[in-house]
Amino acid sequence: MEKVDNKDLEKKFQEKIDQDIKIEPNDWMPDNYRDTLIRQISQHAHSEVVGMLPEGNWITRAPNLRRKAVLLAKVQDEAGHGLYLYSAVETLGADREDTIDDLHSGKAKYSSIFNYPTLTWADMGAIGWLVDGAAIMNQVPLCRCSYGPYARAMVRVCKEESFHQRQGFEVMTKLAAGTPEQKEMAQDALNRFWWPALMMFGPNDADSKHTEQSMKWKIKRHTNDELRQQFVNVTVPQAEMIGLTVPDKDIKWNDSKNGYDFGAINWDEFWQVVGGNGPCNQERVEARRKAKENGSWVVEAAAAFANKRMKKTA
Amino acid sequence: MTTKEALYKYVLRLGDDSLILGQRLSELCGHGPILEEDIATTNISLDLIGQATLFLEYAGSLSNEFKTNDELAFLRLEKDYLNVLLVEQPNGHFGDTIMRQFLFDAFRLPLLTKLQDSKDNTLSSIAEKALKETKYHLRHSSEWVVRLGDGTEESHHKIQESLNTLYRYSHELFFVDEADVLLQQEAIIPELDDIKSQWSQTIKDVLEMATLSLPTNNWKFEGGRMGRHSEHMGYLLAEMQYMQRTYPNMEW
């Protein structure tokens, strides 16, 4: 009897999705839909928070006051994105701290790009331009995601991300037009971040295990390869414009597909980094774990204090 | 000493306090005890860097060589930075960071309030802008002093230790030399008596709510205002000045 009911509910659920009606926290949804969203949104939140670290690495060494202020503001935005997204996860009945513990134990993933080190100031430009640029391509369609709270969070996130992308490109433009040392620094950053940025869109469509179901549920609107192609098409001319070279000898305009052909991605590297063998995986998770561990007495104190105050006013 | 020279020194001292404390707080970005605090700390750091930008820009215009704010921020020798020793102290644990901030904010609020009436228009307008932010900073740091003081036994002990260590550095906030006296006479900067009594009152009120007690050790560390710093300062500057020192005369 229950099974029949579920089938009926599922049918109605899919009809809503097909009509582009948003799913809200109190609506019925299949368990898999809920689980997929909890996984995706919490990993997105973790990516924002872990993503603070590679850029935070250069705040204290920013080259002038203006750049220091802009970078502080940017990293603060990332923390804010983390907060919206953890709140969106909580609308699905998940506990924020549980999902964070999954990050610390290695069970939950985050965007692998943040496992690469930031070695020079130019990396602040490359991250804004390429990493935030790729993130925008991934995230703009999420503003139309079928789950209401996620879609609405993404509207705000995307506005700020496009600022970040522009400031990153501006950093790169300035370097590329600077002294030979600065230009070399910019090219080196592009060389190191180009391929990892392409990997941000995930495995090729044929190897992507979540894509088909996510597209049916309208959590996802475009495939990984479609988004990656779009990113390449937009970014290659930007590099040319500022006099930098994308580190791929196979890049070539292809009239028939109205886009660039590009070289093969090293998927072995991708899976190694996802699996924990990236240059900074350990440091990143360790930094987050330590922040929570070192802060636990603070959280306990705040809770104890709130408790005392409640008793006093009661 | 001319009024201009005295003003240069004074504005530099205010600018350096903001700069060095902002730099210290920026080290914590991404490492806060909870995400909400990470945002708050980063925001305060950002405000302080903004204040430093304005103060140092003004100082630069008063200097004989017309230096830019970036030159002043990144290219002086350690002995030429005039911040109080308090702000260069390491972040330590969250209680240390909060206590350092609280002692500083409790001074900055009455100072900036009075500086709004300065006869010097630039100084009064910077003070007016900075005051808005500082009100929030003081509220934030006071609330945390109270929470930690009246939280758990562990947090009470920790923040009391922070107070015991850092209180000795707070007296330097009231440092006065001939430059200050000259500017006070010309009503460009306020006398410190009222500010000191307001500061003491804030400290007393907040510590009382936090169930903390003033340390009995009355030792007064000073030196920063005269360019004599602690060992921590050299490392802070090495990091902060890295780009400007490694790649001289470039624009970023």
PDB file of C-alpha atoms in Angstrom, chain B residues 5 9 16 22 31 34 38 43 45 68 79 107 118 121 168 174 192 217 230-231 250:
ATOM      1  CA  GLU B   5      55.683  67.585  11.943  1.00  0.00           C
ATOM      2  CA  LYS B   9      53.841  61.772  13.760  1.00  0.00           C
ATOM      3  CA  ASP B  16      50.156  52.184  12.328  1.00  0.00           C
ATOM      4  CA  GLY B  22      44.521  44.737  10.818  1.00  0.00           C
ATOM      5  CA  HIS B  31      41.009  29.691  10.804  1.00  0.00           C
ATOM      6  CA  ILE B  34      33.338  29.122  13.915  1.00  0.00           C
ATOM      7  CA  ASP B  38      35.754  34.040  10.811  1.00  0.00           C
ATOM      8  CA  ASN B  43      35.497  42.175   8.612  1.00  0.00           C
ATOM      9  CA  SER B  45      40.561  43.403   9.801  1.00  0.00           C
ATOM     10  CA  THR B  68      52.149  57.405  -0.674  1.00  0.00           C
ATOM     11  CA  LYS B  79      62.035  51.528  14.075  1.00  0.00           C
ATOM     12  CA  PHE B 107      40.394  53.229  23.824  1.00  0.00           C
ATOM     13  CA  SER B 118      39.437  68.252  15.821  1.00  0.00           C
ATOM     14  CA  ASN B 121      39.212  68.770   9.027  1.00  0.00           C
ATOM     15  CA  ARG B 168      50.465  45.522  30.807  1.00  0.00           C
ATOM     16  CA  PHE B 174      47.802  56.805  26.689  1.00  0.00           C
ATOM     17  CA  LEU B 192      43.566  62.216  27.287  1.00  0.00           C
ATOM     18  CA  ASN B 217      50.496  43.490  38.236  1.00  0.00           C
ATOM     19  CA  SER B 230      58.889  43.597  20.516  1.00  0.00           C
ATOM     20  CA  GLU B 231      60.602  40.662  18.796  1.00  0.00           C
ATOM     21  CA  MET B 250      56.377  47.772  -9.303  1.00  0.00           C
TER      22      MET B 250
END
